[in-house]
């Protein structure tokens, strides 16, 4: 089995490939010390890393209608009503566009990957947890440096983490969910040394792919179908923006 020689400037890829090889060889998974957030008694952290955080969401199509002020002068009143119509038409178009699902709430986050959940830092402080036991779908994409998850709870919008550390996050999530059978997932098996050297991308290519994903407003047909199945209803979270847990 050959050992891949990824670019020197891509340490996260090297770490992930080396970890995949160690796990396949039966090595004991490492633990990472966590200072701050409390873990469960049987919970251990596997990885601490940065990532670009985003959620898949859409607006409800509602908008606030502009109201023309009442004026005694009929000419001024007609002009005000015409302006009101233009404003409302623009707001309607914007509201209609907002109903299309988009990856939104992009931000940099610190990510703790444990054997039970992902913990993502909030902008205002603290952490939001995504438990593997509540995960309904798992889409690792090491070559694009991204991992996407949906959840059984309809109130929790799909989550995507992207960036150089995303393959490592995906590997540890897969290992926690599948156990020793993680390498039976072909998307994770691509991280094994015999295959990883064929897929290693240069950092600038990974960055370009991440920028393209963050700039795209629309979804592919497959992503649209996925969204239709997992579109969240009204969020029950109190600390939220647009129905999304921050």
Coordinates of N, CA and C in Angstrom, one line a residue:
X1 N 0.9 -1.2 0.0 CA 0.0 0.0 0.0 C 0.9 1.2 0.0
X2 N 0.7 2.1 -1.0 CA 1.6 3.3 -1.1 C 1.1 4.4 -0.2
X3 N 2.1 5.2 0.2 CA 1.8 6.3 1.1 C 1.7 7.6 0.3
X4 N 0.6 8.3 0.4 CA 0.5 9.5 -0.4 C 1.5 10.6 0.0
X5 N 1.8 11.5 -0.9 CA 2.7 12.6 -0.6 C 1.9 13.9 -0.9
X6 N 1.0 14.3 0.0 CA 0.3 15.5 -0.3 C 1.1 16.7 -0.3
X7 N 0.7 17.9 -0.8 CA 1.5 19.1 -0.8 C 1.9 19.5 0.7
X8 N 3.1 20.0 0.8 CA 3.6 20.3 2.1 C 2.8 21.4 2.8
X9 N 2.1 22.2 2.0 CA 1.3 23.3 2.6 C -0.1 22.9 3.0
X10 N -0.4 21.6 3.0 CA -1.7 21.1 3.3 C -1.7 20.2 4.5
X11 N -1.4 20.7 5.7 CA -1.2 19.8 6.8 C -2.4 19.1 7.3
X12 N -3.6 19.7 7.1 CA -4.8 19.0 7.5 C -5.1 17.8 6.6
X13 N -4.7 17.8 5.3 CA -4.9 16.6 4.5 C -3.9 15.5 5.0
X14 N -2.7 15.9 5.3 CA -1.7 14.9 5.8 C -2.2 14.3 7.1
X15 N -2.7 15.1 8.0 CA -3.2 14.6 9.3 C -4.3 13.6 9.0
X16 N -5.2 14.0 8.1 CA -6.4 13.1 7.9 C -6.0 11.8 7.3
X17 N -5.2 11.8 6.3 CA -4.7 10.6 5.7 C -4.0 9.7 6.7
X18 N -3.1 10.3 7.5 CA -2.4 9.6 8.5 C -3.3 9.0 9.6
X19 N -4.3 9.7 10.0 CA -5.3 9.3 11.0 C -6.1 8.1 10.4
X20 N -6.5 8.2 9.1 CA -7.3 7.1 8.5 C -6.5 5.9 8.5
X21 N -5.2 6.0 8.1 CA -4.3 4.8 8.1 C -4.2 4.2 9.5
X22 N -4.0 5.0 10.5 CA -3.9 4.5 11.9 C -5.2 3.8 12.4
X23 N -6.3 4.4 12.0 CA -7.6 3.8 12.4 C -7.8 2.5 11.8
X24 N -7.4 2.4 10.5 CA -7.6 1.1 9.8 C -6.7 0.0 10.3
X25 N -5.5 0.5 10.9 CA -4.6 -0.5 11.4 C -4.9 -0.9 12.9
X26 N -6.0 -0.3 13.4 CA -6.5 -0.7 14.7 C -5.9 0.1 15.8
X27 N -5.3 1.2 15.5 CA -4.7 2.1 16.6 C -5.8 2.7 17.4
X28 N -5.5 2.9 18.7 CA -6.4 3.5 19.6 C -6.6 5.0 19.2
X29 N -7.8 5.5 19.0 CA -8.1 6.9 18.7 C -7.5 7.8 19.7
X30 N -6.9 8.9 19.3 CA -6.4 9.9 20.3 C -7.6 10.7 20.9
X31 N -7.2 11.3 22.0 CA -8.2 12.3 22.7 C -7.5 13.6 22.7
X32 N -8.4 14.7 22.8 CA -7.9 16.0 22.8 C -8.5 16.6 24.1
X33 N -7.6 17.3 24.9 CA -8.0 18.0 26.1 C -8.9 19.1 25.8
X34 N -10.0 19.2 26.5 CA -11.0 20.3 26.3 C -11.1 21.1 27.6
X35 N -10.8 22.4 27.5 CA -10.9 23.3 28.6 C -12.0 24.4 28.4
X36 N -13.0 24.3 29.1 CA -14.1 25.3 29.0 C -15.4 24.6 29.0
X37 N -15.9 24.1 27.8 CA -17.2 23.4 27.8 C -17.1 22.0 28.4
X38 N -18.1 21.7 29.1 CA -18.1 20.4 29.8 C -18.6 19.3 28.9
X39 N -18.0 18.1 28.9 CA -18.4 17.0 28.1 C -19.1 16.0 29.1
X40 N -19.9 15.1 28.4 CA -20.5 14.0 29.2 C -19.4 13.1 29.8
X41 N -19.8 12.3 30.8 CA -18.8 11.4 31.5 C -18.2 10.4 30.5
X42 N -19.0 10.0 29.5 CA -18.4 9.0 28.6 C -18.1 9.6 27.2
X43 N -17.9 10.9 27.2 CA -17.6 11.6 26.0 C -16.2 12.1 25.9
X44 N -15.5 11.9 24.8 CA -14.1 12.4 24.6 C -14.0 13.2 23.4
X45 N -13.2 14.2 23.3 CA -13.0 15.0 22.1 C -11.9 14.3 21.3
X46 N -12.1 14.3 20.0 CA -11.1 13.7 19.0 C -10.4 14.8 18.3
X47 N -11.0 16.0 18.1 CA -10.4 17.0 17.2 C -10.9 18.4 17.6
X48 N -10.0 19.3 17.6 CA -10.3 20.7 17.7 C -9.8 21.4 16.5
X49 N -10.7 22.1 15.7 CA -10.3 22.7 14.4 C -11.1 23.9 14.1
X50 N -10.7 24.7 13.1 CA -11.5 25.7 12.6 C -12.3 25.2 11.4
X51 N -13.4 25.9 11.1 CA -14.2 25.6 9.9 C -15.1 26.7 9.5
X52 N -15.5 26.8 8.3 CA -16.5 27.7 7.8 C -17.9 27.1 8.0
X53 N -18.7 27.7 8.8 CA -20.0 27.2 9.2 C -21.1 27.8 8.3
X54 N -22.1 27.0 7.9 CA -23.2 27.6 7.2 C -24.4 26.7 7.4
X55 N -25.6 27.2 7.2 CA -26.9 26.5 7.3 C -27.7 26.7 6.1
X56 N -28.5 25.6 5.7 CA -29.4 25.7 4.6 C -30.7 26.2 5.0
X57 N -31.1 27.3 4.5 CA -32.4 27.9 4.9 C -33.1 28.7 3.8
X58 N -34.3 29.0 4.0 CA -35.1 29.8 3.1 C -36.0 30.7 3.9
X59 N -36.4 31.8 3.3 CA -37.4 32.7 3.9 C -38.8 32.2 3.7
X60 N -39.8 32.9 4.3 CA -41.2 32.4 4.2 C -42.0 33.2 3.2
X61 N -41.3 34.1 2.5 CA -42.0 34.8 1.4 C -42.8 36.0 1.9
X62 N -42.8 36.3 3.2 CA -43.6 37.4 3.7 C -42.8 38.7 3.6
X63 N -43.4 39.8 3.5 CA -42.8 41.1 3.5 C -43.8 42.2 4.0
X64 N -43.2 43.3 4.4 CA -44.0 44.4 5.0 C -44.4 45.3 3.8
X65 N -45.6 45.5 3.6 CA -46.1 46.4 2.6 C -46.0 47.8 3.0
X66 N -45.5 48.6 2.0 CA -45.4 50.1 2.2 C -46.8 50.7 2.1
X67 N -47.1 51.6 2.9 CA -48.4 52.3 2.9 C -48.2 53.8 2.5
X68 N -48.9 54.2 1.5 CA -48.8 55.6 1.1 C -49.5 56.5 2.1
X69 N -48.9 57.7 2.4 CA -49.5 58.6 3.3 C -50.7 59.3 2.7
X70 N -51.7 59.6 3.5 CA -52.9 60.3 2.9 C -52.6 61.7 2.7
X71 N -53.0 62.2 1.5 CA -52.8 63.6 1.1 C -54.0 64.2 0.6
X72 N -54.3 65.4 0.9 CA -55.5 66.1 0.4 C -55.4 66.4 -1.1
X73 N -54.2 66.8 -1.5 CA -53.9 67.1 -2.9 C -54.0 65.8 -3.7
X74 N -54.9 65.6 -4.7 CA -55.0 64.4 -5.4 C -53.8 64.1 -6.3
X75 N -53.1 65.1 -6.8 CA -51.9 64.8 -7.6 C -50.8 64.2 -6.7
X76 N -50.6 64.8 -5.6 CA -49.6 64.3 -4.7 C -50.0 62.9 -4.2
X77 N -51.3 62.7 -3.9 CA -51.7 61.4 -3.5 C -51.5 60.3 -4.5
X78 N -51.7 60.6 -5.8 CA -51.5 59.7 -6.9 C -50.0 59.4 -7.0
X79 N -49.2 60.4 -6.9 CA -47.7 60.1 -6.9 C -47.3 59.2 -5.8
X80 N -47.8 59.5 -4.6 CA -47.4 58.7 -3.5 C -47.9 57.2 -3.6
X81 N -49.1 57.0 -4.2 CA -49.5 55.6 -4.4 C -48.7 54.9 -5.5
X82 N -48.3 55.7 -6.5 CA -47.4 55.1 -7.5 C -46.1 54.6 -6.9
X83 N -45.5 55.5 -6.1 CA -44.3 55.1 -5.4 C -44.5 53.9 -4.5
X84 N -45.6 53.9 -3.8 CA -45.9 52.7 -3.0 C -46.0 51.4 -3.8
X85 N -46.6 51.5 -5.0 CA -46.6 50.3 -5.8 C -45.3 49.8 -6.2
X86 N -44.4 50.7 -6.6 CA -43.0 50.4 -7.0 C -42.3 49.7 -5.8
X87 N -42.4 50.3 -4.6 CA -41.7 49.7 -3.4 C -42.2 48.3 -3.1
X88 N -43.6 48.2 -3.1 CA -44.1 46.9 -2.8 C -43.8 45.8 -3.8
X89 N -43.7 46.2 -5.1 CA -43.3 45.3 -6.1 C -41.9 44.8 -5.9
X90 N -41.0 45.7 -5.5 CA -39.6 45.3 -5.3 C -39.5 44.4 -4.1
X91 N -40.3 44.7 -3.0 CA -40.2 43.9 -1.8 C -40.8 42.5 -2.1
X92 N -41.8 42.4 -3.0 CA -42.4 41.1 -3.3 C -41.4 40.3 -4.1
X93 N -40.6 40.9 -5.0 CA -39.6 40.1 -5.7 C -38.5 39.6 -4.8
X94 N -38.1 40.5 -3.9 CA -37.1 40.1 -2.9 C -37.6 39.0 -2.0
X95 N -38.8 39.0 -1.6 CA -39.4 38.0 -0.7 C -39.5 36.7 -1.5
X96 N -39.9 36.8 -2.8 CA -40.0 35.5 -3.6 C -38.6 34.9 -3.7
X97 N -37.6 35.7 -3.9 CA -36.2 35.2 -4.1 C -35.8 34.5 -2.8
X98 N -36.2 35.1 -1.7 CA -35.8 34.6 -0.4 C -36.3 33.2 -0.1
X99 N -37.4 32.8 -0.8 CA -38.0 31.5 -0.5 C -37.2 30.3 -1.1
X100 N -36.2 30.6 -2.0 CA -35.3 29.6 -2.5 C -34.3 29.3 -1.5
X101 N -34.1 28.0 -1.2 CA -33.1 27.6 -0.2 C -31.7 28.0 -0.6
X102 N -30.9 28.5 0.4 CA -29.6 28.9 0.1 C -28.7 28.6 1.4
X103 N -27.5 28.4 1.1 CA -26.5 28.2 2.3 C -26.3 29.6 2.8
X104 N -26.6 29.9 4.0 CA -26.5 31.2 4.6 C -25.8 31.1 6.0
X105 N -25.8 32.3 6.7 CA -25.2 32.4 8.0 C -23.7 32.0 8.0
X106 N -23.0 32.3 6.9 CA -21.6 31.9 6.8 C -20.8 32.6 7.9
X107 N -20.0 31.9 8.5 CA -19.1 32.5 9.5 C -18.0 31.5 9.9
X108 N -16.9 32.0 10.4 CA -15.8 31.2 10.9 C -16.2 30.7 12.3
X109 N -15.9 29.4 12.5 CA -16.3 28.8 13.8 C -15.2 27.9 14.3
X110 N -15.0 27.8 15.6 CA -14.2 26.8 16.2 C -15.1 25.5 16.4
X111 N -14.5 24.4 16.0 CA -15.3 23.1 16.0 C -14.6 22.1 16.9
X112 N -15.4 21.6 17.9 CA -14.9 20.4 18.7 C -15.6 19.2 18.1
X113 N -14.9 18.2 17.7 CA -15.4 16.9 17.3 C -15.2 15.9 18.3
X114 N -16.3 15.4 18.9 CA -16.2 14.4 20.0 C -16.8 13.1 19.4
X115 N -16.8 12.1 20.3 CA -17.3 10.8 19.9 C -18.9 10.8 20.0
X116 N -19.5 11.9 20.4 CA -20.9 12.0 20.4 C -21.6 13.1 19.7
X117 N -20.8 14.1 19.4 CA -21.4 15.3 18.7 C -20.4 16.2 18.1
X118 N -20.8 17.2 17.3 CA -20.0 18.3 16.9 C -20.4 19.5 17.8
X119 N -19.5 20.3 18.2 CA -19.7 21.5 19.0 C -19.1 22.6 18.2
X120 N -20.0 23.6 17.8 CA -19.6 24.8 17.0 C -19.7 26.0 17.9
X121 N -18.7 26.8 17.9 CA -18.7 28.1 18.7 C -19.8 29.0 18.1
X122 N -20.4 29.8 19.0 CA -21.4 30.8 18.6 C -20.7 32.2 18.5
X123 N -21.1 33.1 17.7 CA -20.5 34.4 17.6 C -20.6 35.1 19.0
X124 N -21.7 35.0 19.7 CA -21.9 35.7 20.9 C -21.3 34.9 22.1
X125 N -20.6 33.8 21.9 CA -20.0 33.0 23.0 C -20.8 31.8 23.2
X126 N -20.2 30.8 23.7 CA -20.8 29.5 24.0 C -20.8 28.6 22.8
X127 N -21.5 27.5 22.8 CA -21.4 26.4 21.8 C -22.8 25.9 21.5
X128 N -23.0 25.5 20.2 CA -24.2 24.8 19.8 C -23.8 23.4 19.4
X129 N -24.5 22.4 19.9 CA -24.2 21.0 19.7 C -25.1 20.4 18.6
X130 N -24.4 19.5 17.8 CA -25.1 18.7 16.8 C -24.8 17.2 17.1
X131 N -25.8 16.5 17.7 CA -25.6 15.2 18.2 C -25.7 14.2 17.1
X132 N -24.8 13.2 17.0 CA -24.8 12.2 16.0 C -26.1 11.4 16.1
X133 N -26.6 11.2 17.3 CA -27.8 10.4 17.5 C -29.0 11.0 16.8
X134 N -28.9 12.3 16.5 CA -30.0 13.0 15.9 C -29.8 13.2 14.4
X135 N -28.7 12.8 13.9 CA -28.3 13.0 12.5 C -29.1 11.9 11.6
X136 N -29.7 12.4 10.6 CA -30.4 11.5 9.6 C -29.6 11.3 8.3
X137 N -28.8 12.2 7.9 CA -28.0 12.0 6.7 C -26.6 12.6 6.9
X138 N -25.6 12.0 6.2 CA -24.2 12.4 6.4 C -23.6 12.4 5.1
X139 N -23.0 13.5 4.6 CA -22.4 13.7 3.3 C -21.0 14.2 3.4
X140 N -20.0 13.4 3.7 CA -18.6 13.8 3.6 C -18.2 14.0 2.2
X141 N -17.4 15.1 1.9 CA -16.9 15.4 0.6 C -15.5 15.8 0.8
X142 N -14.6 14.9 1.1 CA -13.2 15.3 1.4 C -12.5 16.1 0.3
X143 N -12.8 15.7 -1.0 CA -12.1 16.4 -2.1 C -12.5 17.9 -2.2
X144 N -13.8 18.2 -1.8 CA -14.2 19.6 -1.9 C -14.0 20.2 -0.5
X145 N -13.4 19.5 0.4 CA -13.1 20.0 1.8 C -14.4 20.5 2.4
X146 N -15.4 19.6 2.4 CA -16.7 20.0 3.1 C -17.3 18.7 3.6
X147 N -18.2 18.9 4.6 CA -19.0 17.8 5.2 C -20.4 18.4 5.5
X148 N -21.4 17.7 5.1 CA -22.8 18.2 5.3 C -23.6 17.2 6.0
X149 N -24.5 17.7 6.9 CA -25.3 16.8 7.7 C -26.7 17.3 7.8
X150 N -27.7 16.4 7.8 CA -29.1 16.8 8.1 C -29.5 16.1 9.3
X151 N -30.6 16.5 9.9 CA -31.0 16.0 11.2 C -32.5 15.6 11.2
X152 N -32.8 14.6 12.1 CA -34.2 14.1 12.2 C -35.1 15.1 12.7
X153 N -34.6 16.1 13.5 CA -35.4 17.1 14.0 C -35.7 18.2 12.9
X154 N -37.0 18.3 12.6 CA -37.4 19.2 11.5 C -37.0 20.7 11.8
X155 N -36.8 21.0 13.1 CA -36.5 22.3 13.5 C -35.0 22.7 13.3
X156 N -34.2 21.7 13.0 CA -32.8 21.9 12.8 C -32.4 21.9 11.4
X157 N -32.0 23.1 10.8 CA -31.6 23.2 9.4 C -30.4 22.4 9.1
X158 N -30.2 21.9 7.9 CA -28.9 21.2 7.6 C -27.7 22.1 7.9
X159 N -26.6 21.4 8.2 CA -25.4 22.1 8.6 C -24.3 21.7 7.6
X160 N -23.5 22.6 7.2 CA -22.3 22.3 6.4 C -21.1 23.0 7.0
X161 N -20.0 22.2 7.1 CA -18.7 22.7 7.6 C -17.7 22.6 6.4
X162 N -17.0 23.6 6.1 CA -16.1 23.6 5.0 C -14.7 24.2 5.4
X163 N -13.7 23.9 4.6 CA -12.4 24.4 4.9 C -11.4 23.3 5.0
X164 N -10.1 23.6 5.1 CA -9.0 22.6 5.1 C -9.2 21.5 6.1
X165 N -9.8 21.7 7.3 CA -10.0 20.7 8.3 C -11.2 19.9 8.1
X166 N -12.1 20.2 7.1 CA -13.3 19.4 6.9 C -13.1 17.9 6.7
X167 N -12.1 17.5 5.9 CA -11.9 16.0 5.8 C -11.7 15.3 7.2
X168 N -10.9 16.0 8.1 CA -10.6 15.4 9.4 C -11.9 15.4 10.2
X169 N -12.7 16.4 10.1 CA -14.0 16.4 10.9 C -14.9 15.3 10.4
X170 N -14.9 15.1 9.0 CA -15.8 14.1 8.4 C -15.3 12.7 8.9
X171 N -14.0 12.5 8.9 CA -13.4 11.2 9.3 C -13.8 10.8 10.7
X172 N -13.7 11.8 11.6 CA -14.0 11.5 13.0 C -15.5 11.3 13.2
X173 N -16.3 12.1 12.5 CA -17.8 11.8 12.6 C -18.1 10.4 12.1
X174 N -17.5 10.1 10.9 CA -17.8 8.8 10.4 C -17.3 7.6 11.3
X175 N -16.2 7.8 11.9 CA -15.7 6.8 12.9 C -16.6 6.7 14.1
X176 N -17.1 7.8 14.5 CA -18.0 7.8 15.7 C -19.4 7.1 15.3
X177 N -19.9 7.4 14.1 CA -21.2 6.9 13.7 C -21.1 5.4 13.3
X178 N -20.1 5.1 12.5 CA -20.0 3.7 11.9 C -19.1 2.8 12.7
X179 N -18.3 3.3 13.6 CA -17.4 2.5 14.3 C -16.3 2.0 13.4
X180 N -15.8 0.7 13.6 CA -14.7 0.2 12.8 C -15.1 0.0 11.3
X181 N -16.4 0.1 11.0 CA -16.8 0.0 9.6 C -16.8 1.3 8.8
X182 N -16.2 2.3 9.4 CA -16.2 3.6 8.8 C -15.7 3.6 7.3
X183 N -14.6 2.7 7.1 CA -14.0 2.7 5.8 C -14.9 2.0 4.7
X184 N -16.0 1.5 5.1 CA -16.9 0.9 4.1 C -17.7 2.0 3.4
X185 N -17.7 3.2 3.9 CA -18.3 4.3 3.2 C -17.2 4.8 2.2
X186 N -17.5 4.7 0.9 CA -16.5 5.0 -0.1 C -16.0 6.4 0.0
X187 N -16.8 7.3 0.4 CA -16.4 8.7 0.5 C -15.3 8.9 1.6
X188 N -15.4 8.1 2.7 CA -14.3 8.1 3.7 C -13.2 7.2 3.3
X189 N -13.5 6.1 2.6 CA -12.4 5.2 2.2 C -11.4 6.0 1.3
X190 N -11.9 7.0 0.6 CA -11.0 7.8 -0.2 C -9.9 8.5 0.5
X191 N -10.0 8.5 1.9 CA -8.9 9.1 2.7 C -7.8 8.1 3.0
X192 N -8.0 6.8 2.7 CA -7.0 5.8 3.0 C -5.8 6.1 2.1
X193 N -4.6 5.8 2.5 CA -3.4 6.1 1.8 C -3.4 5.7 0.3
X194 N -3.9 4.5 0.0 CA -3.9 4.0 -1.3 C -4.7 4.8 -2.3
X195 N -5.7 5.6 -1.8 CA -6.6 6.4 -2.6 C -6.3 7.9 -2.4
X196 N -5.9 8.3 -1.2 CA -5.8 9.7 -0.9 C -4.9 10.4 -1.8
X197 N -3.8 9.8 -2.2 CA -2.8 10.4 -3.1 C -3.4 10.8 -4.4
X198 N -4.4 10.1 -4.9 CA -5.0 10.3 -6.1 C -5.9 11.5 -6.1
X199 N -6.4 11.9 -4.8 CA -7.4 12.9 -4.7 C -6.9 14.1 -4.0
X200 N -5.6 14.1 -3.5 CA -5.1 15.3 -2.8 C -5.2 16.5 -3.7
X201 N -5.7 17.6 -3.2 CA -5.8 18.8 -4.0 C -4.9 19.8 -3.3
X202 N -4.4 20.7 -4.1 CA -3.6 21.8 -3.5 C -4.5 22.8 -2.8
X203 N -3.9 23.5 -1.8 CA -4.6 24.4 -0.9 C -5.4 25.4 -1.7
X204 N -4.7 26.0 -2.8 CA -5.4 27.0 -3.6 C -6.6 26.4 -4.3
X205 N -6.6 25.1 -4.7 CA -7.8 24.5 -5.3 C -8.9 24.4 -4.3
X206 N -8.5 23.9 -3.1 CA -9.6 23.8 -2.0 C -10.2 25.1 -1.7
X207 N -9.3 26.2 -1.6 CA -9.8 27.5 -1.3 C -10.8 28.0 -2.4
X208 N -10.4 27.7 -3.6 CA -11.3 28.2 -4.7 C -12.6 27.4 -4.7
X209 N -12.6 26.2 -4.4 CA -13.8 25.4 -4.3 C -14.7 25.9 -3.1
X210 N -14.1 26.3 -2.0 CA -14.8 26.8 -0.9 C -15.4 28.2 -1.2
X211 N -14.6 29.1 -1.9 CA -15.2 30.4 -2.3 C -16.3 30.2 -3.3
X212 N -16.2 29.3 -4.2 CA -17.3 29.1 -5.2 C -18.6 28.7 -4.5
X213 N -18.4 27.7 -3.5 CA -19.6 27.3 -2.8 C -20.2 28.4 -2.0
X214 N -19.4 29.2 -1.3 CA -20.0 30.3 -0.5 C -20.6 31.4 -1.3
X215 N -20.2 31.6 -2.6 CA -20.7 32.6 -3.4 C -22.0 32.2 -4.2
X216 N -22.2 30.9 -4.3 CA -23.3 30.4 -5.1 C -24.6 30.6 -4.3
X217 N -25.6 31.2 -5.1 CA -26.9 31.4 -4.4 C -27.8 30.3 -4.6
X218 N -27.7 29.5 -5.7 CA -28.7 28.5 -6.0 C -28.1 27.1 -5.6
X219 N -29.0 26.1 -5.9 CA -28.6 24.7 -5.5 C -28.7 23.8 -6.8
X220 N -28.0 22.7 -6.8 CA -28.2 21.8 -7.9 C -29.6 21.1 -7.7
X221 N -30.0 20.4 -8.7 CA -31.2 19.7 -8.7 C -31.2 18.7 -7.5
X222 N -30.1 18.0 -7.3 CA -30.0 17.0 -6.2 C -30.1 17.7 -4.8
X223 N -29.4 18.9 -4.7 CA -29.5 19.6 -3.4 C -30.9 20.1 -3.2
X224 N -31.6 20.6 -4.3 CA -33.0 21.0 -4.2 C -33.9 19.9 -3.7
X225 N -33.7 18.7 -4.2 CA -34.6 17.6 -3.8 C -34.3 17.3 -2.4
X226 N -33.0 17.3 -2.0 CA -32.7 17.1 -0.6 C -33.3 18.1 0.4
X227 N -33.3 19.4 -0.1 CA -33.9 20.4 0.7 C -35.4 20.2 0.9
X228 N -36.0 19.8 -0.2 CA -37.5 19.6 -0.1 C -37.8 18.5 0.9
X229 N -36.9 17.5 1.1 CA -37.2 16.5 2.1 C -36.9 17.0 3.5
X230 N -36.0 18.0 3.7 CA -35.5 18.3 5.0 C -35.7 19.7 5.4
X231 N -36.6 20.4 4.7 CA -36.8 21.8 5.0 C -37.3 22.0 6.4
X232 N -36.6 22.8 7.2 CA -37.1 22.9 8.6 C -38.3 23.8 8.7
X233 N -39.1 23.5 9.8 CA -40.3 24.3 10.1 C -39.9 25.4 11.0
X234 N -40.8 26.0 11.7 CA -40.4 27.1 12.6 C -39.5 26.6 13.7
X235 N -38.4 27.4 13.9 CA -37.4 27.0 14.9 C -38.0 27.2 16.3
X236 N -37.6 26.3 17.2 CA -38.0 26.4 18.6 C -36.9 27.0 19.4
X237 N -35.7 27.3 18.8 CA -34.6 27.9 19.5 C -34.8 29.3 19.8
X238 N -34.4 29.8 21.0 CA -34.6 31.1 21.3 C -33.5 32.0 20.8
X239 N -32.3 31.5 20.8 CA -31.1 32.3 20.3 C -31.0 32.0 18.8
X240 N -31.7 32.7 18.0 CA -31.7 32.4 16.6 C -31.7 33.6 15.7
X241 N -31.5 33.4 14.4 CA -31.6 34.5 13.5 C -32.2 33.9 12.2
X242 N -33.4 34.4 11.9 CA -34.1 33.8 10.7 C -34.5 32.4 10.9
X243 N -34.7 32.0 12.2 CA -35.1 30.6 12.4 C -33.9 29.6 12.5
X244 N -32.7 30.2 12.5 CA -31.5 29.3 12.6 C -30.8 29.5 13.9
X245 N -30.3 28.4 14.4 CA -29.5 28.4 15.6 C -28.1 29.0 15.2
X246 N -27.7 30.0 15.9 CA -26.4 30.6 15.6 C -25.3 29.9 16.2

